[in-house]
Tab-separated table of C-alpha atoms and ligand atoms in Angstrom:
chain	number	residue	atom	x	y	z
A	1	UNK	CA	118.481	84.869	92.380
A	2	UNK	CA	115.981	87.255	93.846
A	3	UNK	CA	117.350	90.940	94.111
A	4	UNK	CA	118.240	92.561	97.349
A	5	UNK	CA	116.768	95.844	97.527
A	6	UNK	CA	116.886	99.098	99.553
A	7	UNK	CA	114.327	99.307	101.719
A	8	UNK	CA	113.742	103.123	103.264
A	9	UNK	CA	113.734	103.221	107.108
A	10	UNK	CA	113.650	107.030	107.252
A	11	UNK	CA	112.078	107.734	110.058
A	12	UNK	CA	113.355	111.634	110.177
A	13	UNK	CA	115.746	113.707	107.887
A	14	UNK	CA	119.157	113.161	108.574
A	15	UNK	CA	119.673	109.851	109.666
A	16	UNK	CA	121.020	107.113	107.067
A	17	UNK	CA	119.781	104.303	105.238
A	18	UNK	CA	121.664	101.386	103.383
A	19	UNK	CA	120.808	101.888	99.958
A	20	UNK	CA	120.987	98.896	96.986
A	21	UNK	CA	122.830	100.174	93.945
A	22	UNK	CA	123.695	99.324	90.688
A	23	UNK	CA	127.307	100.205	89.051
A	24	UNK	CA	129.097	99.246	85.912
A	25	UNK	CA	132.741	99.408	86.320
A	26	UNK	CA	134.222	101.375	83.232
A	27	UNK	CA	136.468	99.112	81.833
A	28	UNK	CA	135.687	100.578	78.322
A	29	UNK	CA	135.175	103.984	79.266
A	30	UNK	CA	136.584	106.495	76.761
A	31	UNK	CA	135.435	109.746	75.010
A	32	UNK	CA	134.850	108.695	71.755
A	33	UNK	CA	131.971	111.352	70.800
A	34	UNK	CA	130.103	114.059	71.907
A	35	UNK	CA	127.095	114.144	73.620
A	36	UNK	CA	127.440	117.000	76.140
A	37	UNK	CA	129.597	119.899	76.353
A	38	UNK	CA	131.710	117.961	78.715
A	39	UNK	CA	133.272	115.827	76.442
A	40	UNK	CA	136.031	116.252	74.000
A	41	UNK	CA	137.088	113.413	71.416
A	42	UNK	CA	140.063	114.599	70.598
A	43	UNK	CA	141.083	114.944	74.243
A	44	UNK	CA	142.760	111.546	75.650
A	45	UNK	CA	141.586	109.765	78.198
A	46	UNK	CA	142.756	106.660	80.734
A	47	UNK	CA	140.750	103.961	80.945
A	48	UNK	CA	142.751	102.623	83.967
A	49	UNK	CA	142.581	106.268	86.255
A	50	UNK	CA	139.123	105.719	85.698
A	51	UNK	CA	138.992	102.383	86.742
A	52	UNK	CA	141.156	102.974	89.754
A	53	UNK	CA	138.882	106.233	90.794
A	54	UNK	CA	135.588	104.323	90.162
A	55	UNK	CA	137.044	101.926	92.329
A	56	UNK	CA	137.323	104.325	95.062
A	57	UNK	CA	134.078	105.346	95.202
A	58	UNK	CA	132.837	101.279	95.024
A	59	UNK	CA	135.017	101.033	97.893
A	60	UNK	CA	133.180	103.912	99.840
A	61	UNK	CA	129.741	102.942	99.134
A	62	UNK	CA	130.410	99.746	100.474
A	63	UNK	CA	131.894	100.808	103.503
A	64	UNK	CA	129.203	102.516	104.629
A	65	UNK	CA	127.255	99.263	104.076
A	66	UNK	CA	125.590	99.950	100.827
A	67	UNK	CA	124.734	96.858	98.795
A	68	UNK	CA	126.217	97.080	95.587
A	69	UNK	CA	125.394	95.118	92.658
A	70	UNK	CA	127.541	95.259	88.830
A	71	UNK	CA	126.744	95.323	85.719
A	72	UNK	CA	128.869	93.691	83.224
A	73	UNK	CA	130.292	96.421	81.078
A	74	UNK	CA	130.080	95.854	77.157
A	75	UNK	CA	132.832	96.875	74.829
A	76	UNK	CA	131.727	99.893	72.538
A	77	UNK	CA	129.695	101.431	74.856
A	78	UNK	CA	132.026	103.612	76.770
A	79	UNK	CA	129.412	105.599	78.725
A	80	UNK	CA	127.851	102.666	80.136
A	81	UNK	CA	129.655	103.364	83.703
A	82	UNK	CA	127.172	105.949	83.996
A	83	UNK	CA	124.292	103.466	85.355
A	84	UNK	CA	122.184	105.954	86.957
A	85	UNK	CA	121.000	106.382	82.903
A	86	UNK	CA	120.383	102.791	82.829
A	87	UNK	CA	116.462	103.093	84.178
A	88	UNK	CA	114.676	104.076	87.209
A	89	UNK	CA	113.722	101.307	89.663
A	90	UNK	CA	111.070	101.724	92.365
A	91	UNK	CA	108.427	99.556	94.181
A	92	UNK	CA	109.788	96.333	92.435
A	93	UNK	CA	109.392	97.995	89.200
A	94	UNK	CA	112.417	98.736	86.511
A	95	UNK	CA	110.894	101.460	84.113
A	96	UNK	CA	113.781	101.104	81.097
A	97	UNK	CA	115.433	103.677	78.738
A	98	UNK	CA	115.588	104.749	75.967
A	99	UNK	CA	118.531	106.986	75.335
A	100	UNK	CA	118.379	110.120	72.923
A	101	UNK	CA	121.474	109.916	71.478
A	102	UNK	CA	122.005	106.389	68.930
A	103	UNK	CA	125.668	106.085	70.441
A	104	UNK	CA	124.067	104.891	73.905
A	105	UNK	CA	120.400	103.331	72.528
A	106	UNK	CA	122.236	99.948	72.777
A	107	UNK	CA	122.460	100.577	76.835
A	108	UNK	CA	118.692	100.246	77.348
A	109	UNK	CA	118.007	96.553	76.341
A	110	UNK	CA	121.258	96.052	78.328
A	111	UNK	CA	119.751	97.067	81.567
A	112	UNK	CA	116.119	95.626	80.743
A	113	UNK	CA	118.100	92.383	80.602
A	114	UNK	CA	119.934	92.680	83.629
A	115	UNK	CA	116.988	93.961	85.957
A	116	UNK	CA	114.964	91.030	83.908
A	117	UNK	CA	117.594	88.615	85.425
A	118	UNK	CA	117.143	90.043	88.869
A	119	UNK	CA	113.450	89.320	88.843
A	120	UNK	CA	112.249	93.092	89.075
A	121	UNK	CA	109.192	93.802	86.925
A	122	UNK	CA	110.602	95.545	83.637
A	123	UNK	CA	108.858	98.186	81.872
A	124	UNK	CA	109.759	98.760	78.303
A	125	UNK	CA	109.629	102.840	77.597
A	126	UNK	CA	107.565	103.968	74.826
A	127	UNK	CA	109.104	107.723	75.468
A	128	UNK	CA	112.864	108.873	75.672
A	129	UNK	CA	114.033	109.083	78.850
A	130	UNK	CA	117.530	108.569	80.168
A	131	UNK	CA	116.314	107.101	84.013
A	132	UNK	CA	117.608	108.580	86.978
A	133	UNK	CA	119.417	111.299	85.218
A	134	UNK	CA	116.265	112.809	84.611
A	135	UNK	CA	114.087	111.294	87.508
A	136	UNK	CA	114.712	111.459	91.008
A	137	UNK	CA	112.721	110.251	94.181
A	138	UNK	CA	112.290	113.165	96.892
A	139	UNK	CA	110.266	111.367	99.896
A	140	UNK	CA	107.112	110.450	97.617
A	141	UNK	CA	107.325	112.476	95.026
A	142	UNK	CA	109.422	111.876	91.810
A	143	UNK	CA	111.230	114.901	89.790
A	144	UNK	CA	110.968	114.400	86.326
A	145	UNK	CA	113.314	116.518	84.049
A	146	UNK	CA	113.018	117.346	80.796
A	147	UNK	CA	114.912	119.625	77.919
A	148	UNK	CA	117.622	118.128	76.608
A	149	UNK	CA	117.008	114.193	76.772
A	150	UNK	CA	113.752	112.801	78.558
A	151	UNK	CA	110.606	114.120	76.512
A	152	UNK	CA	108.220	115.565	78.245
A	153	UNK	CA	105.887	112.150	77.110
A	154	UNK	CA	108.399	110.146	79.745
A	155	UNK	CA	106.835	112.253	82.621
A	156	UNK	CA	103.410	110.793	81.834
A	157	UNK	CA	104.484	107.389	81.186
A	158	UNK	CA	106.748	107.338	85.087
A	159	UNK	CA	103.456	108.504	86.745
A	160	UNK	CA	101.238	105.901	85.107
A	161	UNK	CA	103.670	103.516	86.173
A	162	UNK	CA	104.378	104.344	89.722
A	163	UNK	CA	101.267	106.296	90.885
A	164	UNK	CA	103.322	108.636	92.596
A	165	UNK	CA	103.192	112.613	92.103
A	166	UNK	CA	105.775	113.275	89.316
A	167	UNK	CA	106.649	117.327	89.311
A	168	UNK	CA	107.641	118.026	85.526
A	169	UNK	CA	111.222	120.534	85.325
A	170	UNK	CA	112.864	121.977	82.452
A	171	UNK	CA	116.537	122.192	82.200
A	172	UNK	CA	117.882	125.616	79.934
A	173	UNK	CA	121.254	125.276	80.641
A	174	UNK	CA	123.117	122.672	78.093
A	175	UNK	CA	126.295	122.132	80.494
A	176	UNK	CA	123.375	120.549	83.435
A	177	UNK	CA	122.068	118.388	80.612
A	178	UNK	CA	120.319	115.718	82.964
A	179	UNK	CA	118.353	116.497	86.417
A	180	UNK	CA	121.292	114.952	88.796
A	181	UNK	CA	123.543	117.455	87.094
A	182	UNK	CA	121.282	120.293	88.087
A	183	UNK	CA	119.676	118.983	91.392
A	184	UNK	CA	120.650	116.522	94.200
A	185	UNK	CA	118.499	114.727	96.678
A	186	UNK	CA	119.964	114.357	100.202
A	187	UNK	CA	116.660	112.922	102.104
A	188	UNK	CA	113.200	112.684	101.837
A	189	UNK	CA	112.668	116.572	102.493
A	190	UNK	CA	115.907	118.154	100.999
A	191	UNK	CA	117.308	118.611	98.224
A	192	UNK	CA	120.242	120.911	96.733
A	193	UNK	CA	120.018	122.989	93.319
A	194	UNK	CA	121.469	124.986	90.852
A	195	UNK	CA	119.368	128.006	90.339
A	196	UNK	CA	120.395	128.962	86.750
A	197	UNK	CA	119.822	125.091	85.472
A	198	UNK	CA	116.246	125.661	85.173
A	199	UNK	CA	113.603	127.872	83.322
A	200	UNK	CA	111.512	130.256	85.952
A	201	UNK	CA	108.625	128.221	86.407
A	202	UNK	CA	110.496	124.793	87.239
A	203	UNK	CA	111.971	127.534	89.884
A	204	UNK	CA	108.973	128.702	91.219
A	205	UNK	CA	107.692	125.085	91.714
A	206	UNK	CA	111.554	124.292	93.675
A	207	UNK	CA	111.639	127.943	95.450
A	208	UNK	CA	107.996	126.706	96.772
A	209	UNK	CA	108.302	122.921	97.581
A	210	UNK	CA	111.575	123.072	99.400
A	211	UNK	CA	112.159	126.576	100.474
A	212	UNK	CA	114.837	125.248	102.706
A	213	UNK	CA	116.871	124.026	99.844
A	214	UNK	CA	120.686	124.482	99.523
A	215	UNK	CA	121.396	126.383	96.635
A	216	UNK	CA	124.632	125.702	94.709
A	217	UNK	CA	127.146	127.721	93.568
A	218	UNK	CA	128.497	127.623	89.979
A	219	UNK	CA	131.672	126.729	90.869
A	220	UNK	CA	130.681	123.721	92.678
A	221	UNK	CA	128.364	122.630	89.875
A	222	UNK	CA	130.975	123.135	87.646
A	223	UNK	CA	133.205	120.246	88.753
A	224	UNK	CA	129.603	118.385	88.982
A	225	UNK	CA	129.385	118.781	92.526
A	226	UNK	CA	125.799	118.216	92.753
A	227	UNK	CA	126.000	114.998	91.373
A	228	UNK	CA	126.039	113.303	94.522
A	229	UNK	CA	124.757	110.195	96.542
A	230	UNK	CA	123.033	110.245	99.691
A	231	UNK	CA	122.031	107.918	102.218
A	232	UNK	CA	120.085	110.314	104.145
A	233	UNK	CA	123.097	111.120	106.425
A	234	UNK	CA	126.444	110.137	104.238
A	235	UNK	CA	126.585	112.358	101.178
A	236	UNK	CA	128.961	111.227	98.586
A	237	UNK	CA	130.270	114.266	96.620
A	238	UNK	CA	132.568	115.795	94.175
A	239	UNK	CA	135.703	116.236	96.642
A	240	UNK	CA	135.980	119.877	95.017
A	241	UNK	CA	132.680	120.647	95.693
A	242	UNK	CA	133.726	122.634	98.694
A	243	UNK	CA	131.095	124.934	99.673
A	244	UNK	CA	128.578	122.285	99.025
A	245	UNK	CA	130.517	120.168	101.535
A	246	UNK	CA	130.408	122.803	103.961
A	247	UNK	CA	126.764	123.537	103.337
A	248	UNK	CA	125.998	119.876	104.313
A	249	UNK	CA	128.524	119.730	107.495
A	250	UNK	CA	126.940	122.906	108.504
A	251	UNK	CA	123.317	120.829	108.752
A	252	UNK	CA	124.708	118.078	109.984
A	253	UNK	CA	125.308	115.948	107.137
A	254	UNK	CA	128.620	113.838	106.528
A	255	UNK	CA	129.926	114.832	103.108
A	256	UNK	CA	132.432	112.520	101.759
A	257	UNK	CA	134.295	113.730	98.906
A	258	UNK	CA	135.693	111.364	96.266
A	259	UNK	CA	137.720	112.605	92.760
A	260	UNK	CA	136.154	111.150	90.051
A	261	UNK	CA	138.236	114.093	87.808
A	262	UNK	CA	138.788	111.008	84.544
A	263	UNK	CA	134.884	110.700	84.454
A	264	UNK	CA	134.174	114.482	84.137
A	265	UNK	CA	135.920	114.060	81.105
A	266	UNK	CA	132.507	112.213	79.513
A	267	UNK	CA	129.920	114.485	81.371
A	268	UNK	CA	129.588	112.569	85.186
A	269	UNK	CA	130.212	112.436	88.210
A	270	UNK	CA	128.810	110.324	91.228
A	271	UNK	CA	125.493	109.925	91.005
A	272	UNK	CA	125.850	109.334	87.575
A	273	UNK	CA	127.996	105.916	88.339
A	274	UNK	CA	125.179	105.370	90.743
A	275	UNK	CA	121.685	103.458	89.694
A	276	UNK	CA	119.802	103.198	93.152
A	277	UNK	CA	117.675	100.066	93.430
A	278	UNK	CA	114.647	100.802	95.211
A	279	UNK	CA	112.274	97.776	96.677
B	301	LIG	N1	128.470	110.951	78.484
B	301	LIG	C1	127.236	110.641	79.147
B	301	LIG	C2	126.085	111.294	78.383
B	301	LIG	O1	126.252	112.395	77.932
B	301	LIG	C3	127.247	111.125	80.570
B	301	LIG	C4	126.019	110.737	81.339
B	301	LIG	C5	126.042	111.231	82.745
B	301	LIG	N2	125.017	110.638	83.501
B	301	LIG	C6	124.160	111.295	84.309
B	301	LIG	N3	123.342	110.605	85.031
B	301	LIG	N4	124.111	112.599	84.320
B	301	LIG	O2	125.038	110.719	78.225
């Protein structure tokens, strides 16, 4: 089986592509350690609201004509709905992870074997890096984030890979642990931030490269509103993310809010369910 991929047909801000993505449904999702500030052990959680909310936001991506493709999820690894940790694929080319934490390591080979299976090119990482929570794709240039999972080594190792400009940040703030906590891509030119997620330098090189940005608020980054999807016009958000939504309607985006409230419980939102499968 040869994998279908997106293929980007921007041809100016704003108007929408069909992306290719990659989800695992969270059949054994649960909060059984802590890894972020987010979660809480002793806290329950239900597997099934999860399901049925993941579900919802399957439902929307393929109604606006997104391929999407599933993962099998494996018992015992209960953050492995979050797929956008699974790697980072580009050009053909699946660069894996390799996950800080031990209580996710088992996740990397996973993926490798499933993008293996799809015929994409796999890398195998010789640095940490947790994929596209710490690297996203703005136009040609790739975001790489580092401070409290990718090392800075991972950075090197994406731009020998890809040939493509890769623009090094550092996250301070433990709460916006990965870069799709902290930052999120809408098209090729744009992008939405949290200020106080990164040091001053990595917001000198932001305040610079996209003065037009929308800036967050805390609030909305609080309920991991910027942990979104985009298709270039469709932008698939936190539904309490309200100001953010109103940001993007006010520049003529379509925000589309979905309640993913049982996954906030391990640390995610959207984008984090969301592995984007470039060709
Ligand atoms: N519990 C997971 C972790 O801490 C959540 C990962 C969220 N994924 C993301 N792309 N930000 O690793």
């Amino acid at each position: 089986m040869t994998l279908e991929t997106s293929v980007n047909t921007h041809t100016h801000p704003g108007q929408a592509t069909r992306p290719t993505v990659l989800m695992c449904r969270p059949e054994h999702f649960t909060v059984s350690y802590r890894i972020n500030p987010w979660m809480h052990p002793e806290d329950p959680t239900d597997t099934s609201l999860a399901v049925k909310q993941w579900t919802t936001l399957y439902n929307t991506y393929v109604d606006l004509g997104f391929t999407v493709h599933l993962i099998e999820s494996i018992p015992g690894l209960p953050d492995m709905v979050y797929a956008a940790n699974g790697g980072f694929v580009l050009d053909g080319i699946a660069y894996g992870a390799q996950f800080h934490y031990p209580e996710r390591q088992p996740e990397g080979p996973a993926y490798m074997e499933w993008f293996r299976a799809q015929g994409l090119d796999v890398r195998e990482p010789e640095s940490t890096n947790e994929g596209e929570g710490d690297f996203l794709l703005v136009g040609d240039t790739i975001l790489a984030a580092s401070g409290f999972r990718s090392d800075t080594s991972s950075h090197q190792e994406i731009a020998n890979i890809y040939s493509r400009e890769v623009v090094s940040l550092q996250l301070v703030n433990p709460s916006y642990y990965h870069l799709d906590t902290a930052l999120a891509v809408i098209d090729e030119t744009t992008i939405a931030y949290l200020p106080s997620a990164f040091d001053e330098a990595s917001l000198s090189i932001l305040r610079e490269r996209y003065p037009e940005a929308i800036i967050a608020t805390e609030e909305d980054a609080a309920f991991l509103g910027l942990n979104s999807f985009s298709d270039g016009h469709n932008v698939v958000i936190a539904e309490r993310a309200t100001t953010f939504a109103r940001d993007l309607a006010d520049r003529g985006y379509n925000p589309i809010g979905v309640d993913l409230s049982e996954l906030l419980l391990g640390g995610g939102g959207v984008k984090c369910c969301t592995l984007e499968l470039r060709a």
